[in-house]
Amino acid sequence: MTGKLTLSNMKNGTFITFEGGEGAGKSSVIAHIAAALRLEGFEVLCTREPGGTPLGEQIRHWLLDNKQTVQIGDTSELFLFLAARAQHLAELIRPALKRGYIVLCDRFNDSTIAYQGAARGLGVEYVEKLCRLACHDTLPDITLLLDVPTEAGLQRTRAASKENAKAGEVDRIESEKKEFHEKVRQALLALAAKEPDRYLVIDASQTLHHVQQEAKDKIFKSLSRYV
């Protein structure tokens, strides 16, 4: 791919999102993809949802805090995610895309549709419509779904929690029951089936090295569409 995908022949700005259930390994894959793109000379912005901005990070704390210091209802949870996203787009993502960056975002609309729409039971179509209203015309060009069986992903999350009590602490959403997370997985797979041109799906139960390499190959191949 070197020599084919370059700064000179690629369009300005590409938005790539990464989706998957708990323990899918998104952070490691994003770091690997970012390093590979930078080696090719691309400007890359790595960010996450909720987060990316001071407001987004404060909302993230409220949403993921598992100490029950703030009670959050399902509908309130949804609108907090959307508020963080609107700020994220205005303050960070859109400006980076306008400057020609490749933006790599850990979670976006599809997570909200799966977690709040499907697993919380607020309604997939209802949440999808609200997500589009919050985003206006800024939607992902490419979405990589790291799919892992629910129990395997939760085991990874629990193992991380034991290894590093601070960084791997199980958050409010991670601590939901297995049935909740299975609904998330099935919803994400349904979204991928609905939009095969946008989605790249990888079996994330494979070794990390294999997943990283497959993710890199698929993303670089998909980026060639924007040359």
PDB file of C-alpha atoms in Angstrom:
ATOM      1  CA  MET A   1       0.000   0.000   0.000  1.00  0.00           C
ATOM      2  CA  THR A   2       2.969   2.330   0.479  1.00  0.00           C
ATOM      3  CA  GLY A   3       3.112   4.564  -2.556  1.00  0.00           C
ATOM      4  CA  LYS A   4      -0.581   4.149  -3.320  1.00  0.00           C
ATOM      5  CA  LEU A   5      -2.178   5.824  -0.316  1.00  0.00           C
ATOM      6  CA  THR A   6      -0.444   9.180   0.189  1.00  0.00           C
ATOM      7  CA  LEU A   7      -1.037  12.643   1.531  1.00  0.00           C
ATOM      8  CA  SER A   8      -0.955  14.052  -1.983  1.00  0.00           C
ATOM      9  CA  ASN A   9      -3.699  11.895  -3.486  1.00  0.00           C
ATOM     10  CA  MET A  10      -6.081  11.388  -0.567  1.00  0.00           C
ATOM     11  CA  LYS A  11      -9.105  13.607  -0.015  1.00  0.00           C
ATOM     12  CA  ASN A  12      -9.160  16.030   2.904  1.00  0.00           C
ATOM     13  CA  GLY A  13     -10.217  14.472   6.171  1.00  0.00           C
ATOM     14  CA  THR A  14     -11.492  10.971   6.832  1.00  0.00           C
ATOM     15  CA  PHE A  15     -13.560   9.965   9.847  1.00  0.00           C
ATOM     16  CA  ILE A  16     -13.014   6.412  11.133  1.00  0.00           C
ATOM     17  CA  THR A  17     -14.889   5.056  14.140  1.00  0.00           C
ATOM     18  CA  PHE A  18     -14.187   1.921  16.161  1.00  0.00           C
ATOM     19  CA  GLU A  19     -16.992  -0.076  17.736  1.00  0.00           C
ATOM     20  CA  GLY A  20     -17.268  -3.215  19.847  1.00  0.00           C
ATOM     21  CA  GLY A  21     -18.495  -4.559  23.148  1.00  0.00           C
ATOM     22  CA  GLU A  22     -16.569  -4.546  26.393  1.00  0.00           C
ATOM     23  CA  GLY A  23     -13.155  -6.191  26.150  1.00  0.00           C
ATOM     24  CA  ALA A  24     -13.001  -6.037  22.363  1.00  0.00           C
ATOM     25  CA  GLY A  25      -9.560  -4.394  22.397  1.00  0.00           C
ATOM     26  CA  LYS A  26     -10.436  -1.130  20.660  1.00  0.00           C
ATOM     27  CA  SER A  27      -7.785   0.968  22.404  1.00  0.00           C
ATOM     28  CA  SER A  28      -4.912  -1.315  21.368  1.00  0.00           C
ATOM     29  CA  VAL A  29      -6.128  -1.512  17.784  1.00  0.00           C
ATOM     30  CA  ILE A  30      -6.595   2.261  17.514  1.00  0.00           C
ATOM     31  CA  ALA A  31      -3.052   2.852  18.775  1.00  0.00           C
ATOM     32  CA  HIS A  32      -1.684   0.381  16.210  1.00  0.00           C
ATOM     33  CA  ILE A  33      -3.630   1.945  13.322  1.00  0.00           C
ATOM     34  CA  ALA A  34      -2.606   5.458  14.351  1.00  0.00           C
ATOM     35  CA  ALA A  35       1.071   4.487  14.408  1.00  0.00           C
ATOM     36  CA  ALA A  36       0.802   2.826  10.983  1.00  0.00           C
ATOM     37  CA  LEU A  37      -0.894   5.868   9.442  1.00  0.00           C
ATOM     38  CA  ARG A  38       1.661   8.276  10.932  1.00  0.00           C
ATOM     39  CA  LEU A  39       4.472   6.186   9.468  1.00  0.00           C
ATOM     40  CA  GLU A  40       2.871   6.844   6.062  1.00  0.00           C
ATOM     41  CA  GLY A  41       2.967  10.576   6.763  1.00  0.00           C
ATOM     42  CA  PHE A  42      -0.670  11.186   7.674  1.00  0.00           C
ATOM     43  CA  GLU A  43      -1.879  13.614  10.312  1.00  0.00           C
ATOM     44  CA  VAL A  44      -3.925  11.550  12.787  1.00  0.00           C
ATOM     45  CA  LEU A  45      -6.200  12.538  15.642  1.00  0.00           C
ATOM     46  CA  CYS A  46      -7.136   9.847  18.185  1.00  0.00           C
ATOM     47  CA  THR A  47     -10.111  10.590  20.392  1.00  0.00           C
ATOM     48  CA  ARG A  48     -12.893   8.834  22.289  1.00  0.00           C
ATOM     49  CA  GLU A  49     -16.536   9.004  23.237  1.00  0.00           C
ATOM     50  CA  PRO A  50     -17.727  10.228  25.528  1.00  0.00           C
ATOM     51  CA  GLY A  51     -14.771  12.563  25.903  1.00  0.00           C
ATOM     52  CA  GLY A  52     -12.321  14.411  23.708  1.00  0.00           C
ATOM     53  CA  THR A  53     -13.172  17.840  25.145  1.00  0.00           C
ATOM     54  CA  PRO A  54     -13.281  19.228  28.700  1.00  0.00           C
ATOM     55  CA  LEU A  55     -17.084  19.020  28.677  1.00  0.00           C
ATOM     56  CA  GLY A  56     -17.005  15.532  27.172  1.00  0.00           C
ATOM     57  CA  GLU A  57     -14.561  14.271  29.777  1.00  0.00           C
ATOM     58  CA  GLN A  58     -16.705  15.669  32.594  1.00  0.00           C
ATOM     59  CA  ILE A  59     -19.767  13.951  31.121  1.00  0.00           C
ATOM     60  CA  ARG A  60     -17.719  10.752  30.780  1.00  0.00           C
ATOM     61  CA  HIS A  61     -16.987  10.853  34.496  1.00  0.00           C
ATOM     62  CA  TRP A  62     -20.683  11.180  35.324  1.00  0.00           C
ATOM     63  CA  LEU A  63     -21.713   8.423  32.928  1.00  0.00           C
ATOM     64  CA  LEU A  64     -19.098   5.838  33.860  1.00  0.00           C
ATOM     65  CA  ASP A  65     -18.736   6.486  37.588  1.00  0.00           C
ATOM     66  CA  ASN A  66     -19.667   3.235  39.311  1.00  0.00           C
ATOM     67  CA  LYS A  67     -19.795   4.679  42.801  1.00  0.00           C
ATOM     68  CA  GLN A  68     -23.424   5.794  42.367  1.00  0.00           C
ATOM     69  CA  THR A  69     -22.632   9.356  43.429  1.00  0.00           C
ATOM     70  CA  VAL A  70     -25.052  10.613  40.749  1.00  0.00           C
ATOM     71  CA  GLN A  71     -28.220   8.809  39.729  1.00  0.00           C
ATOM     72  CA  ILE A  72     -28.725   8.765  35.939  1.00  0.00           C
ATOM     73  CA  GLY A  73     -31.942   7.565  34.292  1.00  0.00           C
ATOM     74  CA  ASP A  74     -31.888   5.867  30.895  1.00  0.00           C
ATOM     75  CA  THR A  75     -33.181   8.871  28.944  1.00  0.00           C
ATOM     76  CA  SER A  76     -30.873  11.239  30.805  1.00  0.00           C
ATOM     77  CA  GLU A  77     -27.986   8.907  29.991  1.00  0.00           C
ATOM     78  CA  LEU A  78     -28.862   9.080  26.293  1.00  0.00           C
ATOM     79  CA  PHE A  79     -28.961  12.868  26.208  1.00  0.00           C
ATOM     80  CA  LEU A  80     -25.712  13.164  28.142  1.00  0.00           C
ATOM     81  CA  PHE A  81     -24.012  11.035  25.477  1.00  0.00           C
ATOM     82  CA  LEU A  82     -25.522  13.223  22.753  1.00  0.00           C
ATOM     83  CA  ALA A  83     -24.494  16.451  24.497  1.00  0.00           C
ATOM     84  CA  ALA A  84     -20.917  15.199  24.763  1.00  0.00           C
ATOM     85  CA  ARG A  85     -20.996  14.213  21.076  1.00  0.00           C
ATOM     86  CA  ALA A  86     -22.297  17.566  19.860  1.00  0.00           C
ATOM     87  CA  GLN A  87     -19.488  19.347  21.734  1.00  0.00           C
ATOM     88  CA  HIS A  88     -16.937  16.799  20.507  1.00  0.00           C
ATOM     89  CA  LEU A  89     -17.899  17.383  16.892  1.00  0.00           C
ATOM     90  CA  ALA A  90     -17.925  21.169  17.140  1.00  0.00           C
ATOM     91  CA  GLU A  91     -14.758  21.584  19.178  1.00  0.00           C
ATOM     92  CA  LEU A  92     -12.510  18.775  17.967  1.00  0.00           C
ATOM     93  CA  ILE A  93     -13.684  16.424  15.201  1.00  0.00           C
ATOM     94  CA  ARG A  94     -14.971  18.831  12.538  1.00  0.00           C
ATOM     95  CA  PRO A  95     -11.979  21.207  12.821  1.00  0.00           C
ATOM     96  CA  ALA A  96      -9.587  18.246  12.485  1.00  0.00           C
ATOM     97  CA  LEU A  97     -11.413  16.925   9.418  1.00  0.00           C
ATOM     98  CA  LYS A  98     -11.306  20.368   7.813  1.00  0.00           C
ATOM     99  CA  ARG A  99      -7.521  20.404   8.343  1.00  0.00           C
ATOM    100  CA  GLY A 100      -7.257  17.080   6.493  1.00  0.00           C
ATOM    101  CA  TYR A 101      -6.687  14.807   9.475  1.00  0.00           C
ATOM    102  CA  ILE A 102      -7.657  11.161   9.673  1.00  0.00           C
ATOM    103  CA  VAL A 103      -9.776  11.063  12.840  1.00  0.00           C
ATOM    104  CA  LEU A 104      -9.838   7.780  14.764  1.00  0.00           C
ATOM    105  CA  CYS A 105     -12.666   7.779  17.302  1.00  0.00           C
ATOM    106  CA  ASP A 106     -13.255   5.125  19.960  1.00  0.00           C
ATOM    107  CA  ARG A 107     -17.072   4.758  19.803  1.00  0.00           C
ATOM    108  CA  PHE A 108     -19.621   7.041  18.141  1.00  0.00           C
ATOM    109  CA  ASN A 109     -23.301   6.895  17.111  1.00  0.00           C
ATOM    110  CA  ASP A 110     -23.410   3.125  16.717  1.00  0.00           C
ATOM    111  CA  SER A 111     -22.510   2.566  20.357  1.00  0.00           C
ATOM    112  CA  THR A 112     -25.311   4.865  21.449  1.00  0.00           C
ATOM    113  CA  ILE A 113     -27.779   3.045  19.198  1.00  0.00           C
ATOM    114  CA  ALA A 114     -26.652  -0.334  20.558  1.00  0.00           C
ATOM    115  CA  TYR A 115     -26.297   0.542  24.249  1.00  0.00           C
ATOM    116  CA  GLN A 116     -29.110   3.035  24.776  1.00  0.00           C
ATOM    117  CA  GLY A 117     -31.392   2.104  21.886  1.00  0.00           C
ATOM    118  CA  ALA A 118     -31.210  -1.693  22.059  1.00  0.00           C
ATOM    119  CA  ALA A 119     -29.817  -2.682  25.469  1.00  0.00           C
ATOM    120  CA  ARG A 120     -31.566   0.059  27.478  1.00  0.00           C
ATOM    121  CA  GLY A 121     -34.720  -0.453  25.436  1.00  0.00           C
ATOM    122  CA  LEU A 122     -35.204   3.156  24.340  1.00  0.00           C
ATOM    123  CA  GLY A 123     -35.690   2.052  20.730  1.00  0.00           C
ATOM    124  CA  VAL A 124     -33.120   1.668  17.959  1.00  0.00           C
ATOM    125  CA  GLU A 125     -34.910   3.881  15.411  1.00  0.00           C
ATOM    126  CA  TYR A 126     -35.654   6.576  17.994  1.00  0.00           C
ATOM    127  CA  VAL A 127     -32.039   6.746  19.180  1.00  0.00           C
ATOM    128  CA  GLU A 128     -30.681   6.584  15.642  1.00  0.00           C
ATOM    129  CA  LYS A 129     -32.776   9.604  14.678  1.00  0.00           C
ATOM    130  CA  LEU A 130     -31.552  11.593  17.693  1.00  0.00           C
ATOM    131  CA  CYS A 131     -27.946  10.682  16.919  1.00  0.00           C
ATOM    132  CA  ARG A 132     -28.292  12.052  13.403  1.00  0.00           C
ATOM    133  CA  LEU A 133     -29.850  15.248  14.726  1.00  0.00           C
ATOM    134  CA  ALA A 134     -26.918  15.715  17.111  1.00  0.00           C
ATOM    135  CA  CYS A 135     -24.369  15.083  14.341  1.00  0.00           C
ATOM    136  CA  HIS A 136     -25.987  16.958  11.462  1.00  0.00           C
ATOM    137  CA  ASP A 137     -23.982  15.879   8.405  1.00  0.00           C
ATOM    138  CA  THR A 138     -20.818  14.624  10.141  1.00  0.00           C
ATOM    139  CA  LEU A 139     -20.967  10.831  10.040  1.00  0.00           C
ATOM    140  CA  PRO A 140     -18.237   8.170   9.854  1.00  0.00           C
ATOM    141  CA  ASP A 141     -16.690   7.285   6.515  1.00  0.00           C
ATOM    142  CA  ILE A 142     -15.488   3.922   7.867  1.00  0.00           C
ATOM    143  CA  THR A 143     -16.448   1.935  10.961  1.00  0.00           C
ATOM    144  CA  LEU A 144     -14.381  -0.972  12.254  1.00  0.00           C
ATOM    145  CA  LEU A 145     -16.360  -3.407  14.421  1.00  0.00           C
ATOM    146  CA  LEU A 146     -14.265  -5.594  16.707  1.00  0.00           C
ATOM    147  CA  ASP A 147     -16.625  -8.445  17.453  1.00  0.00           C
ATOM    148  CA  VAL A 148     -15.950 -10.750  20.394  1.00  0.00           C
ATOM    149  CA  PRO A 149     -18.306 -13.229  22.115  1.00  0.00           C
ATOM    150  CA  THR A 150     -19.942 -11.506  25.064  1.00  0.00           C
ATOM    151  CA  GLU A 151     -18.615 -13.749  27.826  1.00  0.00           C
ATOM    152  CA  ALA A 152     -15.074 -13.657  26.438  1.00  0.00           C
ATOM    153  CA  GLY A 153     -15.142  -9.859  26.325  1.00  0.00           C
ATOM    154  CA  LEU A 154     -16.433  -9.595  29.877  1.00  0.00           C
ATOM    155  CA  GLN A 155     -13.733 -11.995  31.068  1.00  0.00           C
ATOM    156  CA  ARG A 156     -11.106  -9.740  29.503  1.00  0.00           C
ATOM    157  CA  THR A 157     -12.619  -6.738  31.253  1.00  0.00           C
ATOM    158  CA  ARG A 158     -12.621  -8.505  34.623  1.00  0.00           C
ATOM    159  CA  ALA A 159      -9.025  -9.629  34.108  1.00  0.00           C
ATOM    160  CA  ALA A 160      -7.961  -6.056  33.342  1.00  0.00           C
ATOM    161  CA  SER A 161      -9.703  -4.914  36.518  1.00  0.00           C
ATOM    162  CA  LYS A 162      -7.730  -7.412  38.603  1.00  0.00           C
ATOM    163  CA  GLU A 163      -4.412  -6.526  36.976  1.00  0.00           C
ATOM    164  CA  ASN A 164      -4.791  -2.775  37.349  1.00  0.00           C
ATOM    165  CA  ALA A 165      -7.356  -1.687  39.906  1.00  0.00           C
ATOM    166  CA  LYS A 166      -7.205   1.965  38.839  1.00  0.00           C
ATOM    167  CA  ALA A 167      -6.901   1.869  35.032  1.00  0.00           C
ATOM    168  CA  GLY A 168      -8.918  -1.303  34.648  1.00  0.00           C
ATOM    169  CA  GLU A 169     -11.677  -0.524  37.124  1.00  0.00           C
ATOM    170  CA  VAL A 170     -15.047  -1.839  35.949  1.00  0.00           C
ATOM    171  CA  ASP A 171     -17.247   1.169  35.175  1.00  0.00           C
ATOM    172  CA  ARG A 172     -20.996   1.688  35.531  1.00  0.00           C
ATOM    173  CA  ILE A 173     -21.831   0.342  32.070  1.00  0.00           C
ATOM    174  CA  GLU A 174     -19.270  -2.469  32.051  1.00  0.00           C
ATOM    175  CA  SER A 175     -20.841  -3.761  35.270  1.00  0.00           C
ATOM    176  CA  GLU A 176     -24.219  -4.396  33.619  1.00  0.00           C
ATOM    177  CA  LYS A 177     -25.434  -8.024  33.352  1.00  0.00           C
ATOM    178  CA  LYS A 178     -24.342 -10.356  30.572  1.00  0.00           C
ATOM    179  CA  GLU A 179     -27.792 -10.134  28.938  1.00  0.00           C
ATOM    180  CA  PHE A 180     -27.362  -6.377  28.538  1.00  0.00           C
ATOM    181  CA  HIS A 181     -24.006  -6.804  26.810  1.00  0.00           C
ATOM    182  CA  GLU A 182     -25.337  -9.557  24.557  1.00  0.00           C
ATOM    183  CA  LYS A 183     -28.030  -7.152  23.345  1.00  0.00           C
ATOM    184  CA  VAL A 184     -25.275  -4.640  22.583  1.00  0.00           C
ATOM    185  CA  ARG A 185     -23.327  -7.204  20.564  1.00  0.00           C
ATOM    186  CA  GLN A 186     -26.323  -8.289  18.532  1.00  0.00           C
ATOM    187  CA  ALA A 187     -27.320  -4.674  17.855  1.00  0.00           C
ATOM    188  CA  LEU A 188     -23.830  -3.828  16.583  1.00  0.00           C
ATOM    189  CA  LEU A 189     -23.810  -6.879  14.316  1.00  0.00           C
ATOM    190  CA  ALA A 190     -27.216  -5.832  12.973  1.00  0.00           C
ATOM    191  CA  LEU A 191     -25.927  -2.330  12.230  1.00  0.00           C
ATOM    192  CA  ALA A 192     -22.924  -3.804  10.415  1.00  0.00           C
ATOM    193  CA  ALA A 193     -25.205  -6.011   8.306  1.00  0.00           C
ATOM    194  CA  LYS A 194     -27.360  -2.986   7.497  1.00  0.00           C
ATOM    195  CA  GLU A 195     -24.420  -0.887   6.244  1.00  0.00           C
ATOM    196  CA  PRO A 196     -21.826  -3.261   4.747  1.00  0.00           C
ATOM    197  CA  ASP A 197     -20.203  -0.490   2.696  1.00  0.00           C
ATOM    198  CA  ARG A 198     -19.269   1.450   5.834  1.00  0.00           C
ATOM    199  CA  TYR A 199     -18.532  -1.378   8.223  1.00  0.00           C
ATOM    200  CA  LEU A 200     -15.424  -3.552   8.464  1.00  0.00           C
ATOM    201  CA  VAL A 201     -15.964  -6.499  10.828  1.00  0.00           C
ATOM    202  CA  ILE A 202     -13.147  -8.398  12.541  1.00  0.00           C
ATOM    203  CA  ASP A 203     -13.210 -11.432  14.820  1.00  0.00           C
ATOM    204  CA  ALA A 204     -11.605  -9.888  17.904  1.00  0.00           C
ATOM    205  CA  SER A 205     -11.353 -13.223  19.744  1.00  0.00           C
ATOM    206  CA  GLN A 206      -8.135 -13.876  17.768  1.00  0.00           C
ATOM    207  CA  THR A 207      -4.694 -12.919  19.087  1.00  0.00           C
ATOM    208  CA  LEU A 208      -4.057  -9.193  19.470  1.00  0.00           C
ATOM    209  CA  HIS A 209      -1.307  -9.304  16.833  1.00  0.00           C
ATOM    210  CA  HIS A 210      -3.628 -10.961  14.314  1.00  0.00           C
ATOM    211  CA  VAL A 211      -6.449  -8.498  15.058  1.00  0.00           C
ATOM    212  CA  GLN A 212      -4.141  -5.494  14.739  1.00  0.00           C
ATOM    213  CA  GLN A 213      -2.743  -6.700  11.415  1.00  0.00           C
ATOM    214  CA  GLU A 214      -6.167  -7.511   9.976  1.00  0.00           C
ATOM    215  CA  ALA A 215      -7.510  -4.143  11.133  1.00  0.00           C
ATOM    216  CA  LYS A 216      -4.593  -2.318   9.515  1.00  0.00           C
ATOM    217  CA  ASP A 217      -4.992  -4.191   6.220  1.00  0.00           C
ATOM    218  CA  LYS A 218      -8.738  -3.613   6.044  1.00  0.00           C
ATOM    219  CA  ILE A 219      -8.570   0.055   6.950  1.00  0.00           C
ATOM    220  CA  PHE A 220      -5.788   0.828   4.477  1.00  0.00           C
ATOM    221  CA  LYS A 221      -7.684  -0.987   1.739  1.00  0.00           C
ATOM    222  CA  SER A 222     -10.876   0.888   2.603  1.00  0.00           C
ATOM    223  CA  LEU A 223      -9.063   4.228   2.665  1.00  0.00           C
ATOM    224  CA  SER A 224      -8.053   3.693  -0.943  1.00  0.00           C
ATOM    225  CA  ARG A 225     -11.662   4.525  -1.850  1.00  0.00           C
ATOM    226  CA  TYR A 226     -10.992   8.119  -0.809  1.00  0.00           C
ATOM    227  CA  VAL A 227      -8.009   8.591  -3.119  1.00  0.00           C
TER     228      VAL A 227
END
